[in-house]
Amino acid sequence: MLNKSDYKTQARSLRLPNKMIVDGVQAAALSGKIYTTLNPATGEVLAELPAGSAADVDKAVTVARQAFEDGRWSKLAPANRKRVLLKLASVIEENSLDLALMESLDSGKTISDCINIDVPEAINSLRWHAEALDKIYDQVSPANDSSLGLIVREPIGVVGIVLPWNFPLLMLAWKIGPALAAGCTIVVKPAEETSLTTLRVAELALDAGLPPGVFNVLTGDGPEVGEPIGRHPDIDAISFTGSTDTGRRFLKYSSESNLKEVVLEMGGKNPCIVMDDVPDLDAVASHIGNGAFWNMGQNCSAISRVFVHKDVKDRLLEKLTEVAKTWTVGDPLDPDTRIGPLISTTHFEKVSSYLEGDGKVVAGGKVFNGTTIEPTIMEFDRHDSKHVREEIFGPIVCVIGVNSLAEAVSLANETEYGLAASVFTADGTRALRAARAIRAGTVTVNCYGEGDAATPFGGYKQSGFGGRDKAFHAHDQYCQTKTLWIDLSSSNEGF
């Protein structure tokens, strides 16, 4: 890994994209309007990007529909689609450093996370889905001797993909991997705050051999670009990751237009249960630190509520305090930094408001430059504070003491969300029973994480709707299932 000075030098030499990609070419907004994207760490303007509108959406969807219908991608042999997607993964790998720097500058993410997690995991996701695409079989149904039932999968068509700002490149890979593997064409709207790596990947996709019109990217805000995508009558499916409120709007857009398929991955208020029999509280504290503070807590699956047995609560708080001190606050381009700025001043104001209230600040609580909040641990006596009920989306974790595993599970489920959860206990049976009882899409035992590329990711309740990202399950939402029923009874061959 380079040092801070080297990264800053490399960053100054980056060519930042400043055009949309429509039909395989760079394009300005039809209106000619632009907006600026800022570096959250410095407030400086990074680039001026096209401010798209409904007219740009119409154009991109028309192009994507033509590309789908003429079969330039959808009708390619699976082996050929796989070859192109694997080439795209390799081209991204060749440009890893530039993409990592671009991601860090655009989002405030630490360069160490971008280099070691986001870019490699995006590459791995694309390769996984590329390799999977020719290994998902159609089916033959059981039927009588005079009939044949075939169940075949077909690409759903044109897919609208709307991305969040917290993991721009990784969420792009999670969605375009299975969508393109299925044979769909796509219209992608990155978050207006973090559009640069999506635009660059679309350029690289053309270099990798993806046909023009298959992968289109429109920049702009939600009302001008996101809503027209959600309402467009010629888009067959939407995949969205972001807030629950915005997810509700996409369901409304679908219901008021063509009833397009909608897949939503939304918010979370994720619990972590720690019982008094855990053998290594240091390891538990380290896992909780990763879960709570990684990416500045701007993570839908972040550990936000810790329910710890009262017999070990004080010891765990001591160890968590020590862990929080190791999360260095600083310049995102410094490889030693673990906590950078929040995405925007507006988000900073929202998150910092949670530093006040009826909870006790055990550690942290300081703010820097109107952009950054140090890792913060807050202790609560009850579960009725807004801090333990609302999604904070920042580096603040709430700790509550409990008397039993049953009480912890009950409180864990006392939320409108159900994305992720963690259970720490030395008793395997209790761990599995608790994991089954918690209503969440991913439950980790004695660790924090989201599984790997082969495990589906999504939520229960108001954390998810309509499908899953990752694994074979992600391919289902970009396919239609068709039944072919064939009559064999007219044969006179005597067999």
mmCIF file of N, CA and C in Angstrom, residues 341-467:
data_model
loop_
_atom_site.group_PDB
_atom_site.id
_atom_site.type_symbol
_atom_site.label_atom_id
_atom_site.label_comp_id
_atom_site.label_asym_id
_atom_site.label_seq_id
_atom_site.Cartn_x
_atom_site.Cartn_y
_atom_site.Cartn_z
ATOM 1 N N PRO A 341 -14.980 11.323 6.761
ATOM 2 C CA PRO A 341 -16.173 12.163 6.884
ATOM 3 C C PRO A 341 -17.436 11.407 6.528
ATOM 4 N N LEU A 342 -18.552 11.885 7.030
ATOM 5 C CA LEU A 342 -19.842 11.422 6.544
ATOM 6 C C LEU A 342 -20.078 11.996 5.155
ATOM 7 N N ILE A 343 -21.048 11.467 4.459
ATOM 8 C CA ILE A 343 -21.213 11.743 3.036
ATOM 9 C C ILE A 343 -21.494 13.211 2.730
ATOM 10 N N SER A 344 -22.153 13.930 3.631
ATOM 11 C CA SER A 344 -22.525 15.319 3.346
ATOM 12 C C SER A 344 -22.753 16.066 4.651
ATOM 13 N N THR A 345 -22.778 17.386 4.564
ATOM 14 C CA THR A 345 -23.063 18.182 5.755
ATOM 15 C C THR A 345 -24.488 17.931 6.249
ATOM 16 N N THR A 346 -25.413 17.704 5.326
ATOM 17 C CA THR A 346 -26.795 17.408 5.729
ATOM 18 C C THR A 346 -26.858 16.119 6.530
ATOM 19 N N HIS A 347 -26.156 15.092 6.062
ATOM 20 C CA HIS A 347 -26.159 13.827 6.797
ATOM 21 C C HIS A 347 -25.420 13.967 8.125
ATOM 22 N N PHE A 348 -24.338 14.741 8.142
ATOM 23 C CA PHE A 348 -23.621 14.989 9.388
ATOM 24 C C PHE A 348 -24.544 15.618 10.427
ATOM 25 N N GLU A 349 -25.325 16.597 10.022
ATOM 26 C CA GLU A 349 -26.240 17.251 10.963
ATOM 27 C C GLU A 349 -27.256 16.269 11.513
ATOM 28 N N LYS A 350 -27.749 15.365 10.645
ATOM 29 C CA LYS A 350 -28.728 14.376 11.095
ATOM 30 C C LYS A 350 -28.099 13.416 12.101
ATOM 31 N N VAL A 351 -26.919 12.875 11.773
ATOM 32 C CA VAL A 351 -26.283 11.891 12.648
ATOM 33 C C VAL A 351 -25.835 12.538 13.954
ATOM 34 N N SER A 352 -25.247 13.715 13.894
ATOM 35 C CA SER A 352 -24.736 14.358 15.104
ATOM 36 C C SER A 352 -25.855 14.708 16.083
ATOM 37 N N SER A 353 -27.085 14.846 15.597
ATOM 38 C CA SER A 353 -28.198 15.133 16.507
ATOM 39 C C SER A 353 -28.423 13.979 17.488
ATOM 40 N N TYR A 354 -27.973 12.772 17.134
ATOM 41 C CA TYR A 354 -28.140 11.618 18.025
ATOM 42 C C TYR A 354 -27.103 11.592 19.147
ATOM 43 N N LEU A 355 -26.141 12.504 19.113
ATOM 44 C CA LEU A 355 -25.180 12.576 20.216
ATOM 45 C C LEU A 355 -25.809 13.190 21.463
ATOM 46 N N GLU A 356 -26.990 13.739 21.313
ATOM 47 C CA GLU A 356 -27.715 14.306 22.444
ATOM 48 C C GLU A 356 -28.914 13.416 22.765
ATOM 49 N N GLY A 357 -29.466 13.572 23.953
ATOM 50 C CA GLY A 357 -30.638 12.788 24.316
ATOM 51 C C GLY A 357 -30.465 12.111 25.661
ATOM 52 N N ASP A 358 -31.250 11.058 25.884
ATOM 53 C CA ASP A 358 -31.293 10.465 27.214
ATOM 54 C C ASP A 358 -30.272 9.353 27.416
ATOM 55 N N GLY A 359 -29.452 9.076 26.453
ATOM 56 C CA GLY A 359 -28.424 8.064 26.619
ATOM 57 C C GLY A 359 -27.158 8.633 27.239
ATOM 58 N N LYS A 360 -26.335 7.744 27.810
ATOM 59 C CA LYS A 360 -25.059 8.136 28.395
ATOM 60 C C LYS A 360 -23.947 7.863 27.394
ATOM 61 N N VAL A 361 -23.178 8.887 27.048
ATOM 62 C CA VAL A 361 -22.037 8.702 26.146
ATOM 63 C C VAL A 361 -20.895 8.071 26.940
ATOM 64 N N VAL A 362 -20.580 6.833 26.610
ATOM 65 C CA VAL A 362 -19.529 6.089 27.312
ATOM 66 C C VAL A 362 -18.165 6.373 26.703
ATOM 67 N N ALA A 363 -18.141 6.531 25.379
ATOM 68 C CA ALA A 363 -16.885 6.803 24.687
ATOM 69 C C ALA A 363 -17.186 7.582 23.421
ATOM 70 N N GLY A 364 -16.239 8.420 23.018
ATOM 71 C CA GLY A 364 -16.398 9.179 21.784
ATOM 72 C C GLY A 364 -17.288 10.380 21.974
ATOM 73 N N GLY A 365 -18.033 10.697 20.924
ATOM 74 C CA GLY A 365 -18.967 11.809 20.988
ATOM 75 C C GLY A 365 -18.436 13.109 20.416
ATOM 76 N N LYS A 366 -17.155 13.145 20.038
ATOM 77 C CA LYS A 366 -16.603 14.373 19.482
ATOM 78 C C LYS A 366 -16.892 14.473 17.989
ATOM 79 N N VAL A 367 -16.989 15.714 17.510
ATOM 80 C CA VAL A 367 -17.193 15.965 16.082
ATOM 81 C C VAL A 367 -16.051 16.834 15.575
ATOM 82 N N PHE A 368 -15.781 16.718 14.263
ATOM 83 C CA PHE A 368 -14.649 17.420 13.672
ATOM 84 C C PHE A 368 -15.065 18.078 12.357
ATOM 85 N N ASN A 369 -14.787 19.347 12.225
ATOM 86 C CA ASN A 369 -14.883 20.070 10.949
ATOM 87 C C ASN A 369 -16.276 20.068 10.319
ATOM 88 N N GLY A 370 -17.288 19.761 11.097
ATOM 89 C CA GLY A 370 -18.621 19.719 10.524
ATOM 90 C C GLY A 370 -18.820 18.623 9.508
ATOM 91 N N THR A 371 -17.932 17.618 9.537
ATOM 92 C CA THR A 371 -18.024 16.512 8.577
ATOM 93 C C THR A 371 -17.900 15.140 9.212
ATOM 94 N N THR A 372 -17.232 15.063 10.363
ATOM 95 C CA THR A 372 -16.770 13.775 10.888
ATOM 96 C C THR A 372 -17.184 13.591 12.340
ATOM 97 N N ILE A 373 -17.576 12.368 12.680
ATOM 98 C CA ILE A 373 -17.931 12.007 14.055
ATOM 99 C C ILE A 373 -17.069 10.831 14.476
ATOM 100 N N GLU A 374 -16.419 10.966 15.629
ATOM 101 C CA GLU A 374 -15.581 9.856 16.072
ATOM 102 C C GLU A 374 -16.457 8.692 16.548
ATOM 103 N N PRO A 375 -15.914 7.472 16.554
ATOM 104 C CA PRO A 375 -16.689 6.318 17.027
ATOM 105 C C PRO A 375 -17.247 6.582 18.423
ATOM 106 N N THR A 376 -18.546 6.323 18.555
ATOM 107 C CA THR A 376 -19.255 6.700 19.781
ATOM 108 C C THR A 376 -20.038 5.524 20.320
ATOM 109 N N ILE A 377 -19.924 5.308 21.639
ATOM 110 C CA ILE A 377 -20.670 4.259 22.347
ATOM 111 C C ILE A 377 -21.603 4.942 23.334
ATOM 112 N N MET A 378 -22.888 4.604 23.259
ATOM 113 C CA MET A 378 -23.876 5.176 24.162
ATOM 114 C C MET A 378 -24.588 4.058 24.912
ATOM 115 N N GLU A 379 -24.815 4.273 26.200
ATOM 116 C CA GLU A 379 -25.480 3.279 27.056
ATOM 117 C C GLU A 379 -26.896 3.762 27.384
ATOM 118 N N PHE A 380 -27.847 2.816 27.327
ATOM 119 C CA PHE A 380 -29.250 3.133 27.600
ATOM 120 C C PHE A 380 -29.817 2.135 28.600
ATOM 121 N N ASP A 381 -30.761 2.623 29.410
ATOM 122 C CA ASP A 381 -31.436 1.759 30.380
ATOM 123 C C ASP A 381 -32.689 1.119 29.801
ATOM 124 N N ARG A 382 -33.275 1.770 28.768
ATOM 125 C CA ARG A 382 -34.541 1.295 28.216
ATOM 126 C C ARG A 382 -34.461 1.227 26.704
ATOM 127 N N HIS A 383 -35.477 0.612 26.100
ATOM 128 C CA HIS A 383 -35.486 0.421 24.655
ATOM 129 C C HIS A 383 -36.447 1.376 23.964
ATOM 130 N N ASP A 384 -36.839 2.449 24.631
ATOM 131 C CA ASP A 384 -37.848 3.328 24.034
ATOM 132 C C ASP A 384 -37.257 4.636 23.510
ATOM 133 N N SER A 385 -35.943 4.828 23.604
ATOM 134 C CA SER A 385 -35.326 6.037 23.075
ATOM 135 C C SER A 385 -35.293 5.979 21.551
ATOM 136 N N LYS A 386 -35.327 7.139 20.916
ATOM 137 C CA LYS A 386 -35.235 7.179 19.450
ATOM 138 C C LYS A 386 -33.902 6.617 18.978
ATOM 139 N N HIS A 387 -32.859 6.714 19.819
ATOM 140 C CA HIS A 387 -31.540 6.215 19.436
ATOM 141 C C HIS A 387 -31.554 4.711 19.164
ATOM 142 N N VAL A 388 -32.371 3.977 19.912
ATOM 143 C CA VAL A 388 -32.399 2.523 19.760
ATOM 144 C C VAL A 388 -33.558 2.058 18.886
ATOM 145 N N ARG A 389 -34.279 2.990 18.301
ATOM 146 C CA ARG A 389 -35.397 2.633 17.427
ATOM 147 C C ARG A 389 -35.212 3.136 15.991
ATOM 148 N N GLU A 390 -34.539 4.247 15.823
ATOM 149 C CA GLU A 390 -34.380 4.843 14.502
ATOM 150 C C GLU A 390 -33.020 4.485 13.911
ATOM 151 N N GLU A 391 -32.986 4.370 12.586
ATOM 152 C CA GLU A 391 -31.720 4.116 11.914
ATOM 153 C C GLU A 391 -30.885 5.390 11.942
ATOM 154 N N ILE A 392 -29.704 5.313 12.564
ATOM 155 C CA ILE A 392 -28.831 6.480 12.704
ATOM 156 C C ILE A 392 -27.944 6.645 11.473
ATOM 157 N N PHE A 393 -27.396 5.579 10.974
ATOM 158 C CA PHE A 393 -26.534 5.564 9.788
ATOM 159 C C PHE A 393 -25.276 6.390 10.014
ATOM 160 N N GLY A 394 -24.687 6.195 11.175
ATOM 161 C CA GLY A 394 -23.443 6.855 11.528
ATOM 162 C C GLY A 394 -22.714 6.024 12.562
ATOM 163 N N PRO A 395 -21.509 6.428 12.980
ATOM 164 C CA PRO A 395 -20.674 5.610 13.870
ATOM 165 C C PRO A 395 -21.077 5.703 15.336
ATOM 166 N N ILE A 396 -22.330 5.395 15.625
ATOM 167 C CA ILE A 396 -22.866 5.455 16.984
ATOM 168 C C ILE A 396 -23.523 4.114 17.288
ATOM 169 N N VAL A 397 -23.101 3.459 18.360
ATOM 170 C CA VAL A 397 -23.687 2.178 18.737
ATOM 171 C C VAL A 397 -24.320 2.312 20.117
ATOM 172 N N CYS A 398 -25.509 1.720 20.291
ATOM 173 C CA CYS A 398 -26.285 1.810 21.530
ATOM 174 C C CYS A 398 -26.203 0.492 22.281
ATOM 175 N N VAL A 399 -25.920 0.539 23.580
ATOM 176 C CA VAL A 399 -25.729 -0.655 24.407
ATOM 177 C C VAL A 399 -26.781 -0.683 25.503
ATOM 178 N N ILE A 400 -27.437 -1.846 25.657
ATOM 179 C CA ILE A 400 -28.473 -2.038 26.675
ATOM 180 C C ILE A 400 -28.212 -3.355 27.391
ATOM 181 N N GLY A 401 -28.303 -3.344 28.696
ATOM 182 C CA GLY A 401 -28.134 -4.568 29.469
ATOM 183 C C GLY A 401 -29.410 -5.394 29.494
ATOM 184 N N VAL A 402 -29.271 -6.744 29.475
ATOM 185 C CA VAL A 402 -30.416 -7.655 29.536
ATOM 186 C C VAL A 402 -30.124 -8.743 30.570
ATOM 187 N N ASN A 403 -31.200 -9.430 30.972
ATOM 188 C CA ASN A 403 -31.064 -10.473 31.982
ATOM 189 C C ASN A 403 -31.020 -11.878 31.399
ATOM 190 N N SER A 404 -31.407 -12.042 30.132
ATOM 191 C CA SER A 404 -31.489 -13.391 29.572
ATOM 192 C C SER A 404 -31.450 -13.329 28.047
ATOM 193 N N LEU A 405 -31.198 -14.480 27.437
ATOM 194 C CA LEU A 405 -31.232 -14.573 25.984
ATOM 195 C C LEU A 405 -32.647 -14.328 25.464
ATOM 196 N N ALA A 406 -33.632 -14.819 26.162
ATOM 197 C CA ALA A 406 -35.021 -14.618 25.733
ATOM 198 C C ALA A 406 -35.367 -13.132 25.690
ATOM 199 N N GLU A 407 -34.944 -12.386 26.699
ATOM 200 C CA GLU A 407 -35.200 -10.943 26.712
ATOM 201 C C GLU A 407 -34.475 -10.269 25.553
ATOM 202 N N ALA A 408 -33.241 -10.697 25.303
ATOM 203 C CA ALA A 408 -32.459 -10.092 24.215
ATOM 204 C C ALA A 408 -33.121 -10.327 22.864
ATOM 205 N N VAL A 409 -33.585 -11.561 22.628
ATOM 206 C CA VAL A 409 -34.233 -11.869 21.349
ATOM 207 C C VAL A 409 -35.518 -11.074 21.199
ATOM 208 N N SER A 410 -36.278 -10.960 22.278
ATOM 209 C CA SER A 410 -37.521 -10.200 22.226
ATOM 210 C C SER A 410 -37.263 -8.746 21.864
ATOM 211 N N LEU A 411 -36.241 -8.130 22.470
ATOM 212 C CA LEU A 411 -35.911 -6.741 22.163
ATOM 213 C C LEU A 411 -35.333 -6.617 20.750
ATOM 214 N N ALA A 412 -34.560 -7.612 20.342
ATOM 215 C CA ALA A 412 -33.987 -7.589 18.991
ATOM 216 C C ALA A 412 -35.081 -7.515 17.937
ATOM 217 N N ASN A 413 -36.182 -8.220 18.174
ATOM 218 C CA ASN A 413 -37.288 -8.239 17.217
ATOM 219 C C ASN A 413 -38.222 -7.047 17.354
ATOM 220 N N GLU A 414 -37.985 -6.207 18.356
ATOM 221 C CA GLU A 414 -38.859 -5.064 18.604
ATOM 222 C C GLU A 414 -38.436 -3.892 17.729
ATOM 223 N N THR A 415 -38.603 -4.064 16.420
ATOM 224 C CA THR A 415 -38.204 -3.063 15.448
ATOM 225 C C THR A 415 -38.990 -3.274 14.165
ATOM 226 N N GLU A 416 -39.117 -2.212 13.363
ATOM 227 C CA GLU A 416 -39.785 -2.335 12.071
ATOM 228 C C GLU A 416 -38.856 -2.893 11.008
ATOM 229 N N TYR A 417 -37.564 -3.008 11.362
ATOM 230 C CA TYR A 417 -36.579 -3.506 10.413
ATOM 231 C C TYR A 417 -36.258 -4.981 10.653
ATOM 232 N N GLY A 418 -35.543 -5.577 9.709
ATOM 233 C CA GLY A 418 -35.129 -6.964 9.860
ATOM 234 C C GLY A 418 -34.075 -7.341 8.843
ATOM 235 N N LEU A 419 -32.982 -6.581 8.819
ATOM 236 C CA LEU A 419 -31.954 -6.847 7.809
ATOM 237 C C LEU A 419 -30.902 -7.825 8.305
ATOM 238 N N ALA A 420 -30.254 -7.522 9.438
ATOM 239 C CA ALA A 420 -29.147 -8.356 9.911
ATOM 240 C C ALA A 420 -29.142 -8.393 11.433
ATOM 241 N N ALA A 421 -28.423 -9.375 11.971
ATOM 242 C CA ALA A 421 -28.294 -9.516 13.423
ATOM 243 C C ALA A 421 -27.074 -10.383 13.717
ATOM 244 N N SER A 422 -26.604 -10.305 14.958
ATOM 245 C CA SER A 422 -25.471 -11.120 15.397
ATOM 246 C C SER A 422 -25.765 -11.692 16.780
ATOM 247 N N VAL A 423 -25.276 -12.902 17.009
ATOM 248 C CA VAL A 423 -25.437 -13.560 18.305
ATOM 249 C C VAL A 423 -24.082 -14.087 18.752
ATOM 250 N N PHE A 424 -23.683 -13.741 19.977
ATOM 251 C CA PHE A 424 -22.435 -14.236 20.546
ATOM 252 C C PHE A 424 -22.734 -15.044 21.805
ATOM 253 N N THR A 425 -22.423 -16.325 21.765
ATOM 254 C CA THR A 425 -22.569 -17.207 22.925
ATOM 255 C C THR A 425 -21.744 -18.461 22.681
ATOM 256 N N ALA A 426 -21.271 -19.082 23.758
ATOM 257 C CA ALA A 426 -20.489 -20.315 23.627
ATOM 258 C C ALA A 426 -21.371 -21.542 23.465
ATOM 259 N N ASP A 427 -22.658 -21.397 23.689
ATOM 260 C CA ASP A 427 -23.600 -22.513 23.600
ATOM 261 C C ASP A 427 -24.171 -22.578 22.184
ATOM 262 N N GLY A 428 -23.745 -23.589 21.423
ATOM 263 C CA GLY A 428 -24.160 -23.684 20.031
ATOM 264 C C GLY A 428 -25.655 -23.837 19.860
ATOM 265 N N THR A 429 -26.287 -24.620 20.718
ATOM 266 C CA THR A 429 -27.730 -24.817 20.605
ATOM 267 C C THR A 429 -28.478 -23.517 20.854
ATOM 268 N N ARG A 430 -28.073 -22.794 21.897
ATOM 269 C CA ARG A 430 -28.723 -21.505 22.178
ATOM 270 C C ARG A 430 -28.495 -20.525 21.034
ATOM 271 N N ALA A 431 -27.302 -20.555 20.463
ATOM 272 C CA ALA A 431 -27.011 -19.640 19.354
ATOM 273 C C ALA A 431 -27.928 -19.907 18.170
ATOM 274 N N LEU A 432 -28.098 -21.187 17.820
ATOM 275 C CA LEU A 432 -28.922 -21.520 16.668
ATOM 276 C C LEU A 432 -30.401 -21.251 16.936
ATOM 277 N N ARG A 433 -30.848 -21.521 18.159
ATOM 278 C CA ARG A 433 -32.247 -21.243 18.480
ATOM 279 C C ARG A 433 -32.511 -19.736 18.438
ATOM 280 N N ALA A 434 -31.560 -18.943 18.934
ATOM 281 C CA ALA A 434 -31.723 -17.489 18.878
ATOM 282 C C ALA A 434 -31.691 -17.004 17.432
ATOM 283 N N ALA A 435 -30.763 -17.553 16.630
ATOM 284 C CA ALA A 435 -30.655 -17.140 15.225
ATOM 285 C C ALA A 435 -31.944 -17.424 14.473
ATOM 286 N N ARG A 436 -32.578 -18.559 14.780
ATOM 287 C CA ARG A 436 -33.857 -18.878 14.129
ATOM 288 C C ARG A 436 -34.974 -17.955 14.595
ATOM 289 N N ALA A 437 -34.909 -17.528 15.851
ATOM 290 C CA ALA A 437 -35.994 -16.718 16.404
ATOM 291 C C ALA A 437 -35.914 -15.258 15.986
ATOM 292 N N ILE A 438 -34.732 -14.788 15.623
ATOM 293 C CA ILE A 438 -34.573 -13.390 15.221
ATOM 294 C C ILE A 438 -35.094 -13.214 13.800
ATOM 295 N N ARG A 439 -35.929 -12.230 13.601
ATOM 296 C CA ARG A 439 -36.528 -11.996 12.289
ATOM 297 C C ARG A 439 -35.651 -11.034 11.481
ATOM 298 N N ALA A 440 -34.658 -11.634 10.827
ATOM 299 C CA ALA A 440 -33.721 -10.857 10.015
ATOM 300 C C ALA A 440 -33.234 -11.727 8.873
ATOM 301 N N GLY A 441 -32.839 -11.078 7.774
ATOM 302 C CA GLY A 441 -32.421 -11.822 6.590
ATOM 303 C C GLY A 441 -31.072 -12.480 6.720
ATOM 304 N N THR A 442 -30.171 -11.913 7.528
ATOM 305 C CA THR A 442 -28.858 -12.499 7.779
ATOM 306 C C THR A 442 -28.598 -12.463 9.275
ATOM 307 N N VAL A 443 -28.273 -13.619 9.862
ATOM 308 C CA VAL A 443 -27.909 -13.684 11.273
ATOM 309 C C VAL A 443 -26.546 -14.360 11.361
ATOM 310 N N THR A 444 -25.571 -13.659 11.922
ATOM 311 C CA THR A 444 -24.241 -14.230 12.092
ATOM 312 C C THR A 444 -24.074 -14.722 13.525
ATOM 313 N N VAL A 445 -23.325 -15.796 13.690
ATOM 314 C CA VAL A 445 -23.098 -16.401 15.002
ATOM 315 C C VAL A 445 -21.616 -16.293 15.347
ATOM 316 N N ASN A 446 -21.343 -15.628 16.451
ATOM 317 C CA ASN A 446 -19.978 -15.427 16.954
ATOM 318 C C ASN A 446 -19.084 -14.690 15.955
ATOM 319 N N CYS A 447 -19.686 -13.824 15.176
ATOM 320 C CA CYS A 447 -18.934 -12.973 14.254
ATOM 321 C C CYS A 447 -19.874 -11.892 13.740
ATOM 322 N N TYR A 448 -19.292 -10.914 13.045
ATOM 323 C CA TYR A 448 -20.078 -9.938 12.306
ATOM 324 C C TYR A 448 -19.762 -10.094 10.829
ATOM 325 N N GLY A 449 -20.772 -9.981 9.976
ATOM 326 C CA GLY A 449 -20.525 -10.057 8.549
ATOM 327 C C GLY A 449 -21.810 -10.155 7.763
ATOM 328 N N GLU A 450 -21.650 -10.349 6.454
ATOM 329 C CA GLU A 450 -22.799 -10.459 5.546
ATOM 330 C C GLU A 450 -22.701 -11.718 4.696
ATOM 331 N N GLY A 451 -21.892 -12.697 5.130
ATOM 332 C CA GLY A 451 -21.693 -13.884 4.321
ATOM 333 C C GLY A 451 -20.725 -13.599 3.192
ATOM 334 N N ASP A 452 -20.866 -14.321 2.077
ATOM 335 C CA ASP A 452 -20.008 -14.087 0.926
ATOM 336 C C ASP A 452 -20.863 -14.034 -0.335
ATOM 337 N N ALA A 453 -20.217 -14.095 -1.502
ATOM 338 C CA ALA A 453 -20.952 -13.943 -2.757
ATOM 339 C C ALA A 453 -21.970 -15.047 -2.972
ATOM 340 N N ALA A 454 -21.801 -16.178 -2.305
ATOM 341 C CA ALA A 454 -22.696 -17.317 -2.504
ATOM 342 C C ALA A 454 -23.882 -17.324 -1.554
ATOM 343 N N THR A 455 -23.976 -16.330 -0.652
ATOM 344 C CA THR A 455 -25.095 -16.276 0.295
ATOM 345 C C THR A 455 -25.991 -15.090 -0.021
ATOM 346 N N PRO A 456 -27.314 -15.286 -0.068
ATOM 347 C CA PRO A 456 -28.217 -14.173 -0.401
ATOM 348 C C PRO A 456 -28.239 -13.119 0.695
ATOM 349 N N PHE A 457 -28.495 -11.876 0.290
ATOM 350 C CA PHE A 457 -28.541 -10.767 1.236
ATOM 351 C C PHE A 457 -29.793 -9.942 0.997
ATOM 352 N N GLY A 458 -30.547 -9.725 2.052
ATOM 353 C CA GLY A 458 -31.766 -8.928 2.001
ATOM 354 C C GLY A 458 -32.468 -9.033 3.331
ATOM 355 N N GLY A 459 -33.608 -8.359 3.457
ATOM 356 C CA GLY A 459 -34.192 -8.251 4.779
ATOM 357 C C GLY A 459 -35.629 -8.679 4.916
ATOM 358 N N TYR A 460 -36.042 -8.838 6.171
ATOM 359 C CA TYR A 460 -37.427 -9.040 6.552
ATOM 360 C C TYR A 460 -38.076 -7.662 6.767
ATOM 361 N N LYS A 461 -39.388 -7.695 6.902
ATOM 362 C CA LYS A 461 -40.170 -6.519 7.282
ATOM 363 C C LYS A 461 -39.825 -5.314 6.397
ATOM 364 N N GLN A 462 -39.556 -4.165 6.996
ATOM 365 C CA GLN A 462 -39.328 -2.957 6.205
ATOM 366 C C GLN A 462 -37.878 -2.790 5.758
ATOM 367 N N SER A 463 -37.099 -3.860 5.885
ATOM 368 C CA SER A 463 -35.727 -3.840 5.381
ATOM 369 C C SER A 463 -35.616 -4.385 3.966
ATOM 370 N N GLY A 464 -36.640 -5.077 3.485
ATOM 371 C CA GLY A 464 -36.500 -5.667 2.163
ATOM 372 C C GLY A 464 -37.825 -6.020 1.539
ATOM 373 N N PHE A 465 -37.786 -6.181 0.215
ATOM 374 C CA PHE A 465 -39.013 -6.502 -0.515
ATOM 375 C C PHE A 465 -38.640 -7.113 -1.858
ATOM 376 N N GLY A 466 -39.249 -8.231 -2.188
ATOM 377 C CA GLY A 466 -39.246 -8.720 -3.556
ATOM 378 C C GLY A 466 -38.102 -9.579 -4.002
ATOM 379 N N GLY A 467 -37.052 -9.723 -3.218
ATOM 380 C CA GLY A 467 -35.947 -10.549 -3.686
ATOM 381 C C GLY A 467 -34.707 -10.355 -2.841
#
